[in-house]
Coordinates of C-alpha atoms in Angstrom, one line a residue:
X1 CA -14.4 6.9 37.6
X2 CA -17.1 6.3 35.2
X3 CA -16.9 3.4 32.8
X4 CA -16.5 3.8 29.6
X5 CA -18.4 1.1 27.1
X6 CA -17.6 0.3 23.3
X7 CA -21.2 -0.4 22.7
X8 CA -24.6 0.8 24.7
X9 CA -27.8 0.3 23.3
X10 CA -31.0 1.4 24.7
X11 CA -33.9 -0.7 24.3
X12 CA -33.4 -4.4 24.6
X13 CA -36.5 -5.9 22.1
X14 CA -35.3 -8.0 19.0
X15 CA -32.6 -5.5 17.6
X16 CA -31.5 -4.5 20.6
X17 CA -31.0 -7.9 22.5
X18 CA -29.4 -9.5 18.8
X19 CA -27.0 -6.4 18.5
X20 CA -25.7 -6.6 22.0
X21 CA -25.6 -10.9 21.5
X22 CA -23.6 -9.7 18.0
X23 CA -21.3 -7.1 20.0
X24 CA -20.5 -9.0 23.1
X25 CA -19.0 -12.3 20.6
X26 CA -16.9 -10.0 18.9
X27 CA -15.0 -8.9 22.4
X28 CA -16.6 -5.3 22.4
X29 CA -17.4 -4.3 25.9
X30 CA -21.8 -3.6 25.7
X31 CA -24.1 -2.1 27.8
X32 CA -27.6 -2.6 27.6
X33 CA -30.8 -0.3 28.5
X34 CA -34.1 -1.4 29.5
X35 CA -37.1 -0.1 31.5
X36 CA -39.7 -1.6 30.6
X37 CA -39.3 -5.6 29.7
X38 CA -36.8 -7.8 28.5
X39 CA -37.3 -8.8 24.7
X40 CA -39.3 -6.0 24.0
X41 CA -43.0 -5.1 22.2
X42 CA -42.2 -8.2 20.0
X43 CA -42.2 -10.5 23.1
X44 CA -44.3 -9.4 25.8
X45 CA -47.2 -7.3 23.2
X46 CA -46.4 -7.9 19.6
X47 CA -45.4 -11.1 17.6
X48 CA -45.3 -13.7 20.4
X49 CA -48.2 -13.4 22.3
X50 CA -50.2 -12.7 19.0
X51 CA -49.1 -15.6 18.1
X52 CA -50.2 -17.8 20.8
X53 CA -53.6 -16.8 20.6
X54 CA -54.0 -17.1 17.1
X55 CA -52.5 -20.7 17.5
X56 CA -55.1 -20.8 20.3
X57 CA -58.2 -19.4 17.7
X58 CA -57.2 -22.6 15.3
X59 CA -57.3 -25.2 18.2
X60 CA -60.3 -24.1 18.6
X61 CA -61.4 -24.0 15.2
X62 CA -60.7 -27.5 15.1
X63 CA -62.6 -28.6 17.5
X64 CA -65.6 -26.9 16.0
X65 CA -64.9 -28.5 12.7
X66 CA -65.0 -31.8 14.0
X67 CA -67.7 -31.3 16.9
X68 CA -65.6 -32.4 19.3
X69 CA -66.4 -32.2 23.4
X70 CA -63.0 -32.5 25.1
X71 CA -61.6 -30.7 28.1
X72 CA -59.5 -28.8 25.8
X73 CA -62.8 -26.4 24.5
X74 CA -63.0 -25.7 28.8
X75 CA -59.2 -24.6 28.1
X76 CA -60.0 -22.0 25.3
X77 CA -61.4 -19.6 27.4
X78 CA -59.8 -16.0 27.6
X79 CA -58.5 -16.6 30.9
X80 CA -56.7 -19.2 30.2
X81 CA -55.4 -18.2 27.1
X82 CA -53.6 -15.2 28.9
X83 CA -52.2 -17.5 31.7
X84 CA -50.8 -20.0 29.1
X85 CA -49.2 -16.8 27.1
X86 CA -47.7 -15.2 30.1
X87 CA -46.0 -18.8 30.7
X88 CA -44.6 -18.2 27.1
X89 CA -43.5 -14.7 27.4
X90 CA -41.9 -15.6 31.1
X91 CA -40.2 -18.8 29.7
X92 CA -38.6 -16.9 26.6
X93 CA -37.6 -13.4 29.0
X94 CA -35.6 -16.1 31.4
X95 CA -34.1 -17.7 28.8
X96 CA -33.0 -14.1 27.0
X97 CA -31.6 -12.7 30.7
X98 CA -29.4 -16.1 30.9
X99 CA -28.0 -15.3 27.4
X100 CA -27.1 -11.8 28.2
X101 CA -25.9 -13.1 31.7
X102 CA -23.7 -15.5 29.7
X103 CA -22.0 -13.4 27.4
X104 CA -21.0 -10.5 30.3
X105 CA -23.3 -7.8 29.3
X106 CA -24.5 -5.1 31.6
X107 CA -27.8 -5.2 31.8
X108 CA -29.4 -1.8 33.4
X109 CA -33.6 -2.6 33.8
X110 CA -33.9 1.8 34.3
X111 CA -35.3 4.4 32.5
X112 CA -32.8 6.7 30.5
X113 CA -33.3 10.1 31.6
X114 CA -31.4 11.7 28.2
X115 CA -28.9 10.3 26.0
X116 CA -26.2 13.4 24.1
X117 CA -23.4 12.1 21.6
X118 CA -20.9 10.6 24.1
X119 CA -23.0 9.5 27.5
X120 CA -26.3 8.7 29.1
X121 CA -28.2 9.1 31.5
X122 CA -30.7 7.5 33.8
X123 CA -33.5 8.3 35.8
X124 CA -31.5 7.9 39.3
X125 CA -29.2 10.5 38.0
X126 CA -26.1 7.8 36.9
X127 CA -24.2 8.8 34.0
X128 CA -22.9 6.0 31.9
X129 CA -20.0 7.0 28.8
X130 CA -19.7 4.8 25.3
X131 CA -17.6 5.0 22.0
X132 CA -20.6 4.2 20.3
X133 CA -24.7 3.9 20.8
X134 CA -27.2 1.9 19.2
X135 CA -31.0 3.0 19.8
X136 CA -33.1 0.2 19.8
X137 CA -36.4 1.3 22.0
X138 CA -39.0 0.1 18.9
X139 CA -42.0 1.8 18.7
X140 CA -45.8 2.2 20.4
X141 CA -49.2 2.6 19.3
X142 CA -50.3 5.7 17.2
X143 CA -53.6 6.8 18.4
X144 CA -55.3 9.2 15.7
X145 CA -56.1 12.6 17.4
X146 CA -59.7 12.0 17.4
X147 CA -59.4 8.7 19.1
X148 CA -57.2 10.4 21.9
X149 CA -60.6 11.0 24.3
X150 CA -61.1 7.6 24.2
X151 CA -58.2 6.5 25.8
X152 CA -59.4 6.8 29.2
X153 CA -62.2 4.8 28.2
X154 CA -61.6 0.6 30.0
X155 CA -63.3 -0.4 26.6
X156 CA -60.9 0.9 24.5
X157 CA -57.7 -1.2 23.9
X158 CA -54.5 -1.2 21.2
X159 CA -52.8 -4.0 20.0
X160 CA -50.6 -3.9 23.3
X161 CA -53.3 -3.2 25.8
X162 CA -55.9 -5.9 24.8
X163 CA -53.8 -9.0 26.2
X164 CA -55.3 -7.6 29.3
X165 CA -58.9 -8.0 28.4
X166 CA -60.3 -10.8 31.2
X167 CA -62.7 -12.4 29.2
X168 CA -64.5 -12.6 25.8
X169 CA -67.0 -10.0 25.0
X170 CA -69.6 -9.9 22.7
X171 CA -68.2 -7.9 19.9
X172 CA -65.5 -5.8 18.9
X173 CA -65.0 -3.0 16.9
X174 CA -61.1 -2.7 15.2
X175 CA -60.3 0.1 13.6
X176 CA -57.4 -0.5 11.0
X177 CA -57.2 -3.1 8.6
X178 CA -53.4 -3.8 8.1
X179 CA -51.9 -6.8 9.2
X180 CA -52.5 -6.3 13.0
X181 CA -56.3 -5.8 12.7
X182 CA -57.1 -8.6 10.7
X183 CA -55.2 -11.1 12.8
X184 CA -57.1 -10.0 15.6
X185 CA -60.2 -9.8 13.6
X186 CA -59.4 -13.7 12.9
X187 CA -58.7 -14.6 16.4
X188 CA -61.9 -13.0 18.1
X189 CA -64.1 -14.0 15.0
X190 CA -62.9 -17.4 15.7
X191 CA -64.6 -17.4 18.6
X192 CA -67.7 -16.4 17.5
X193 CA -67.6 -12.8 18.5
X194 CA -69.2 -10.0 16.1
X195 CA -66.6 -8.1 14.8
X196 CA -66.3 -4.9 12.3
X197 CA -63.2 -3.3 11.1
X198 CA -63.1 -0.1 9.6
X199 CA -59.5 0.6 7.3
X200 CA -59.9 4.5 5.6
X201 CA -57.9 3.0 2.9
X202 CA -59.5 1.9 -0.3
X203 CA -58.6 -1.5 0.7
X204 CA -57.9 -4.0 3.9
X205 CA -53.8 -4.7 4.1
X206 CA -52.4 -2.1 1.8
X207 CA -49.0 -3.2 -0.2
X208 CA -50.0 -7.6 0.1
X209 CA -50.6 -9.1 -3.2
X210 CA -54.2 -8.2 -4.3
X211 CA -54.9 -12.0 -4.8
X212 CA -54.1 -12.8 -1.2
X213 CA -56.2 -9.5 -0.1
X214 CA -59.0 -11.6 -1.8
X215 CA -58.4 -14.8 0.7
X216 CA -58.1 -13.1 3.8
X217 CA -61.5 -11.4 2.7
X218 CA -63.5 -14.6 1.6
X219 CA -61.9 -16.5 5.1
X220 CA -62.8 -13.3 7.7
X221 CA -66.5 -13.2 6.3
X222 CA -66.9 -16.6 6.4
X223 CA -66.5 -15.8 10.2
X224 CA -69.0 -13.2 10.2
X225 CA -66.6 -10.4 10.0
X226 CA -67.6 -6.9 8.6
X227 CA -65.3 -4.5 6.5
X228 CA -66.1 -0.8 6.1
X229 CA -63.0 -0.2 3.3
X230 CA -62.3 3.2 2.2
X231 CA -65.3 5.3 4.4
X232 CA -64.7 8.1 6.6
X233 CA -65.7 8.2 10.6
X234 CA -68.0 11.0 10.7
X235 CA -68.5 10.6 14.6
X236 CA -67.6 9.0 17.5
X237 CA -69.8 8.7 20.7
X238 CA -67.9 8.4 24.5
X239 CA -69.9 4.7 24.5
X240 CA -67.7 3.8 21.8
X241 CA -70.6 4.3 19.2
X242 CA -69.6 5.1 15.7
X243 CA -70.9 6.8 12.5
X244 CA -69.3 6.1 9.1
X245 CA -69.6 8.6 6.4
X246 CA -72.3 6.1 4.5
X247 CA -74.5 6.5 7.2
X248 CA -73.8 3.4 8.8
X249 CA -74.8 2.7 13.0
X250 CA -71.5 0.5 14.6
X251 CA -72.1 -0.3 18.7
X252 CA -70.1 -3.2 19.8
X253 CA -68.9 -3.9 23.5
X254 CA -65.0 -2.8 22.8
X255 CA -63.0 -1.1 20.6
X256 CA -59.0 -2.3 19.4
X257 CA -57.2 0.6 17.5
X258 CA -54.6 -0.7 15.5
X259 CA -53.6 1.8 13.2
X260 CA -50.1 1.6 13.3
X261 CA -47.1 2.3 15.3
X262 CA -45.2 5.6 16.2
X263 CA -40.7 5.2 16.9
X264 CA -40.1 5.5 20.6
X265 CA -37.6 7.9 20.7
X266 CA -35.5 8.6 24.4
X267 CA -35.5 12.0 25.8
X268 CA -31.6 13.8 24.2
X269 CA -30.0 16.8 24.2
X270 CA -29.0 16.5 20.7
X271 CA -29.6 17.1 17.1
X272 CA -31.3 13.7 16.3
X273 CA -32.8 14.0 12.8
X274 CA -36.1 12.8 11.8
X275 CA -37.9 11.4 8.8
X276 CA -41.2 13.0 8.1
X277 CA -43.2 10.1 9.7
X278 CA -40.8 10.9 13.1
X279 CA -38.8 7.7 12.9
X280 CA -35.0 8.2 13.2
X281 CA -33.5 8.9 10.0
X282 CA -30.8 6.9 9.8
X283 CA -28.6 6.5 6.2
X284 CA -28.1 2.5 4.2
X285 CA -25.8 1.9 7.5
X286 CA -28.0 2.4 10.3
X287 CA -26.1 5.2 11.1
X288 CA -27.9 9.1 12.1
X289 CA -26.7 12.3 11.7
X290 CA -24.1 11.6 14.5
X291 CA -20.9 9.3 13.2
X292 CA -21.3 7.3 16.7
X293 CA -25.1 6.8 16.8
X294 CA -26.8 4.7 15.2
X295 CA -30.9 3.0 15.1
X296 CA -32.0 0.1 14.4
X297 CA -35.3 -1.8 14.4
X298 CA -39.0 -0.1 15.0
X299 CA -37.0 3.4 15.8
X300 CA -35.9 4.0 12.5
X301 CA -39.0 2.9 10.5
X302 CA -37.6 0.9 7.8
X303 CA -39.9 -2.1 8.3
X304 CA -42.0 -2.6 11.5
X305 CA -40.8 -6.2 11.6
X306 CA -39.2 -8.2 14.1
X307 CA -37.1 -10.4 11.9
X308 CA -36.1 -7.4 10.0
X309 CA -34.4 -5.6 13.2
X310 CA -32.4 -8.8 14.1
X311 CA -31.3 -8.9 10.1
X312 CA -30.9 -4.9 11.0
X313 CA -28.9 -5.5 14.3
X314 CA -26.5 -8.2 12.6
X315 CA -25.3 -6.1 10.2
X316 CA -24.4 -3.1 12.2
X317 CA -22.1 -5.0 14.4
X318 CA -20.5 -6.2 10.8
X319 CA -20.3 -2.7 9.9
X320 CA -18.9 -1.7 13.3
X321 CA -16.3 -4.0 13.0
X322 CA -14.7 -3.7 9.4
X323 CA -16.9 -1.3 8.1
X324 CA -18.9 -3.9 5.5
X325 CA -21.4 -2.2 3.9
X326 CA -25.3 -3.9 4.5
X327 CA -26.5 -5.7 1.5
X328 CA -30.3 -5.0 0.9
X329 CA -32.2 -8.2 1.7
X330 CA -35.6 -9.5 0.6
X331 CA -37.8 -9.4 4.2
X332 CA -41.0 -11.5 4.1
X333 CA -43.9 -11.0 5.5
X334 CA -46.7 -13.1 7.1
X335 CA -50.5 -12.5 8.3
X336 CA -51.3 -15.4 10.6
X337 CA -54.5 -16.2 10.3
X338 CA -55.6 -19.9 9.0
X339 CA -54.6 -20.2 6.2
X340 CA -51.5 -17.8 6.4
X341 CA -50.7 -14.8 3.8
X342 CA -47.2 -15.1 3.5
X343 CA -45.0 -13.0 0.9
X344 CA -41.5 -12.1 0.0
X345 CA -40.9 -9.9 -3.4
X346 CA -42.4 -8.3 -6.0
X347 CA -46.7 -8.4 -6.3
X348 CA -48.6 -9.3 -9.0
X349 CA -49.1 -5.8 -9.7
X350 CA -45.7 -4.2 -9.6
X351 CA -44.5 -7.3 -12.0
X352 CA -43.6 -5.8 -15.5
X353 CA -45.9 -7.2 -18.3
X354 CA -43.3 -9.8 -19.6
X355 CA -42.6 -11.3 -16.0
X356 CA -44.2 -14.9 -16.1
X357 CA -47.2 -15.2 -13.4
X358 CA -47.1 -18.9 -12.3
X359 CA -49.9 -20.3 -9.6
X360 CA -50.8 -23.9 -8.6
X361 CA -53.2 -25.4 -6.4
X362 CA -52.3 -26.7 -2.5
X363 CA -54.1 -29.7 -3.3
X364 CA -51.3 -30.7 -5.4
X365 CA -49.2 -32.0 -2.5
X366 CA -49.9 -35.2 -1.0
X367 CA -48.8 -33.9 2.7
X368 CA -51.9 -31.5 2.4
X369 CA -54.4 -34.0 0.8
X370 CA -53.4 -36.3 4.1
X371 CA -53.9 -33.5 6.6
X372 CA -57.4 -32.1 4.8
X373 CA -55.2 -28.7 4.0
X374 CA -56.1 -28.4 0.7
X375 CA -57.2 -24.8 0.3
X376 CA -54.5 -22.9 -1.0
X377 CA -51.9 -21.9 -3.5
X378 CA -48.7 -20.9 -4.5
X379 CA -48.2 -17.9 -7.1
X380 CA -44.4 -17.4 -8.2
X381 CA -43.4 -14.1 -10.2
X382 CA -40.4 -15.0 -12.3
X383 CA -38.1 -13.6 -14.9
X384 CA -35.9 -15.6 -17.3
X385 CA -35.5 -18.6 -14.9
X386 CA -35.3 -16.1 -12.2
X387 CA -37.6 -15.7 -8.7
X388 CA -38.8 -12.2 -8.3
X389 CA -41.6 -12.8 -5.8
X390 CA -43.5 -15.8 -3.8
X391 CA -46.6 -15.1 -2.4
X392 CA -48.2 -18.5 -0.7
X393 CA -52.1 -18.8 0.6
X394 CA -51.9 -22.0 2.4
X395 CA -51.1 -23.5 5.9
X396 CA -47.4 -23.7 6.8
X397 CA -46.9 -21.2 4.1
X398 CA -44.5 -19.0 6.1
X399 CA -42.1 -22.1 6.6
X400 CA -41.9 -22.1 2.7
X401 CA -40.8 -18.7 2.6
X402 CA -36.8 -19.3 3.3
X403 CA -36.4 -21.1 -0.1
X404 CA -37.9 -18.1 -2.3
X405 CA -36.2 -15.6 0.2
X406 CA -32.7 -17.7 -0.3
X407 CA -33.6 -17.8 -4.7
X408 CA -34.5 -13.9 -4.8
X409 CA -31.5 -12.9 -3.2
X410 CA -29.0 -14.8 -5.1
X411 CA -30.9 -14.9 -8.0
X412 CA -30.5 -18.7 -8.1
X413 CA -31.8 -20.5 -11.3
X414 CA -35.1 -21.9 -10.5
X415 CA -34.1 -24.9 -12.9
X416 CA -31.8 -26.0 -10.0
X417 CA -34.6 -25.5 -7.4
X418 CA -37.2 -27.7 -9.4
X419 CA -34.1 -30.4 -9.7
X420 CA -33.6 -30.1 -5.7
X421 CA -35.0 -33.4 -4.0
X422 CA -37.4 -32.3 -1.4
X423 CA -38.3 -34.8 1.3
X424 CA -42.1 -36.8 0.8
X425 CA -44.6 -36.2 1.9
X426 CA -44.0 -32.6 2.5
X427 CA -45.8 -29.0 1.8
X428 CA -42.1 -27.9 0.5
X429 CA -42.9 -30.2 -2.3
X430 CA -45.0 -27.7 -3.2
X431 CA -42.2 -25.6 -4.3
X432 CA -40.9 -27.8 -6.4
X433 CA -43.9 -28.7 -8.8
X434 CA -43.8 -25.0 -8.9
X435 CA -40.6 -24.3 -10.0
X436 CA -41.4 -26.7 -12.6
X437 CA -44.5 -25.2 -13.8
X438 CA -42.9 -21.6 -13.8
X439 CA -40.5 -23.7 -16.0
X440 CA -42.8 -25.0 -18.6

């Protein structure tokens, strides 16, 4: 007799791993799919080991400030860098297979075969039924169609596929300039590698504040770094040579594409709709077309963010349970390069001509005058005492974030935020002499 579960999910990344966490406390029953790797892109090729070599890029940017000769510079070679990062990733999967161990969920680490509205299937041939299914399989790299001769090509690498590069070459070539590219355009530029990046768009992270677009410009060509903004690719050699519609010759040793992600969508036998960019459509409750199906993370499309697919997966299980509707939430965002871009709310740009623009300087906190963090600032968007958007140039900036995330979406007065006592020294003080000045 086949079992039958209350909850199976297919894809155990961030949303999938929260949601089943989320199910299992609640006493549902909850299978769980995965064939590839525990925790997901987010994990084992996205966010986390990003991450650590960015962190990685800025140890070594400060030894280079301060000339100093210590084993540690011996440290920052490639090599190393991946072994330290695969300790990460293994010490994070371990701990996320004793959680799921813990709370009693059935982990299945096989490909599903097809899914239809009431059962699915695996590779071996084993059929497994549920009440209700949660796809959760993220998403992959999209590869333009006139990149897809390349792929063959050991030179050529995504955003998943580099952590396998061995060592540092000589220069790089990234095409895309959204959030992925220019981290990595920080981290090997860091290291004194030539790098170009080439975005179609008019303009290097589409949709960031336009002042912080300025920043991560000025910082990236301080490093050397290249842009080719809004320019065509007129051709593209098999040696990874490349001819921009301005006539411009680029011939480095490798080539990232990072030009955005696709939904990874399991094989079914069923109706599944789409949006027009092939993401799962899914309506305000995560559901799909079918009552018992739902999507949630990468799959669906809604934002290619890893905190916003555990917010995602929390909130289904609520509205499996007593049917609470999702409230929309504020989701930040941060590029991680030194210092961080980090935003939540409205831009400068979409701010109505009587919102109040309010910036001060980083070197306004003590904490960053200490630690020689000075470049920076803080611009708040407000409206009658209200926070409407945050956007912070500055180291630690992303750690600032929960505040403004926390005032926007419960429209909190920012005359009780300016009152709050925030611990000295410390870059949240910040805040505060910002509140104050949005005040004045």
């Amino acid at each position: 007799m086949t079992t039958k579960y209350d909850i199976a999910i297919i894809g155990c990344g961030t949303a999938g791993y929260d949601a089943a966490i989320a199910a299992s406390k609640t006493g549902l029953s909850v299978i769980i799919f995965e064939d590839k790797y525990i925790g997901g892109t987010c994990l084992n090729v996205g966010c986390i080991p990003t991450k650590a070599y960015l962190y990685k890029a800025k140890q070594y940017q400060m030894l280079q400030k301060f000339q100093m000769e210590t084993a540690l510079i011996d440290s920052l070679n490639l090599s190393a860098i991946n072994a330290s990062t695969k300790r990460i990733i293994s010490r994070s999967q371990r701990a996320m297979e004793n959680n799921l161990k813990a709370q009693n969920i059935n982990v299945i680490n096989e490909s599903v075969s097809y899914f239809d509205s009431v059962t699915i299937t695996t590779l071996s041939g084993n059929n497994f039924c549920f009440d209700k299914l949660i796809l959760a399989s993220g998403s992959a790299p999209f590869i333009p169609p006139s990149f897809h001769h390349l792929m063959s090509n050991p030179r050529v690498y995504t955003n998943e596929t580099i952590f396998t590069l061995e060592a540092f070459p000589p220069s790089v070539t990234i095409i895309g300039g959204g959030v992925i590219g220019i981290e990595f355009a920080f981290f090997f530029s860091s290291f004194g590698i030539s790098v170009d990046v080439i975005e179609l768009a008019p303009s290097i992270l589409s949709n960031t504040d336009a002042e912080l677009i300025q920043e991560a410009r000025k910082l990236l060509k301080r490093k050397k770094v290249k842009f080719h903004e809004g320019i065509q690719i007129t051709e593209i050699g098999d040696d990874l040579s490349i001819i921009l519609s301005d006539g411009t010759n680029i011939n480095n040793e490798i080539m990232v594409i990072a030009t955005g992600r696709k939904a990874n969508i399991p094989a079914h036998s069923i109706d599944l709709k789409l949006t027009t960019k092939g993401f799962v459509e899914t309506n305000d409750c995560y559901q799909t077309t079918f009552k018992n199906i739902f999507a949630i993370g990468d799959i669906n499309g809604k934002s290619l963010l890893a905190h916003s697919a555990s917010n995602q997966a929390d909130q289904l299980i609520q509205y499996i349970m007593d049917e609470t509707i999702p409230n929309k939430k504020s989701i930040p965002s941060v590029i991680y390069i030194n210092p961080s871009l980090s935003s939540v709310g409205i831009t400068e740009k979409e701010a109505k001509s009587h919102y109040k623009v309010t910036k001060i300087p980083y070197g306004l906190s003590g904490k960053a005058q200490a630690e020689e963090n000075t470049e920076g600032w803080i611009k708040l968007i407000t409206e009658n005492k209200t926070l409407l958007g945050c956007h912070i140039f500055g180291v630690n900036g992303e750690d600032l974030l929960p505040i403004c995330i926390l005032a926007i979406d419960q429209k909190l007065n920012i005359e009780d935020l300016a009152n709050t006592i925030y611990a000295h020294p410390s870059y949240c003080e910040l805040l505060k002499v910002a509140f104050h000045a949005a005040l004045d």
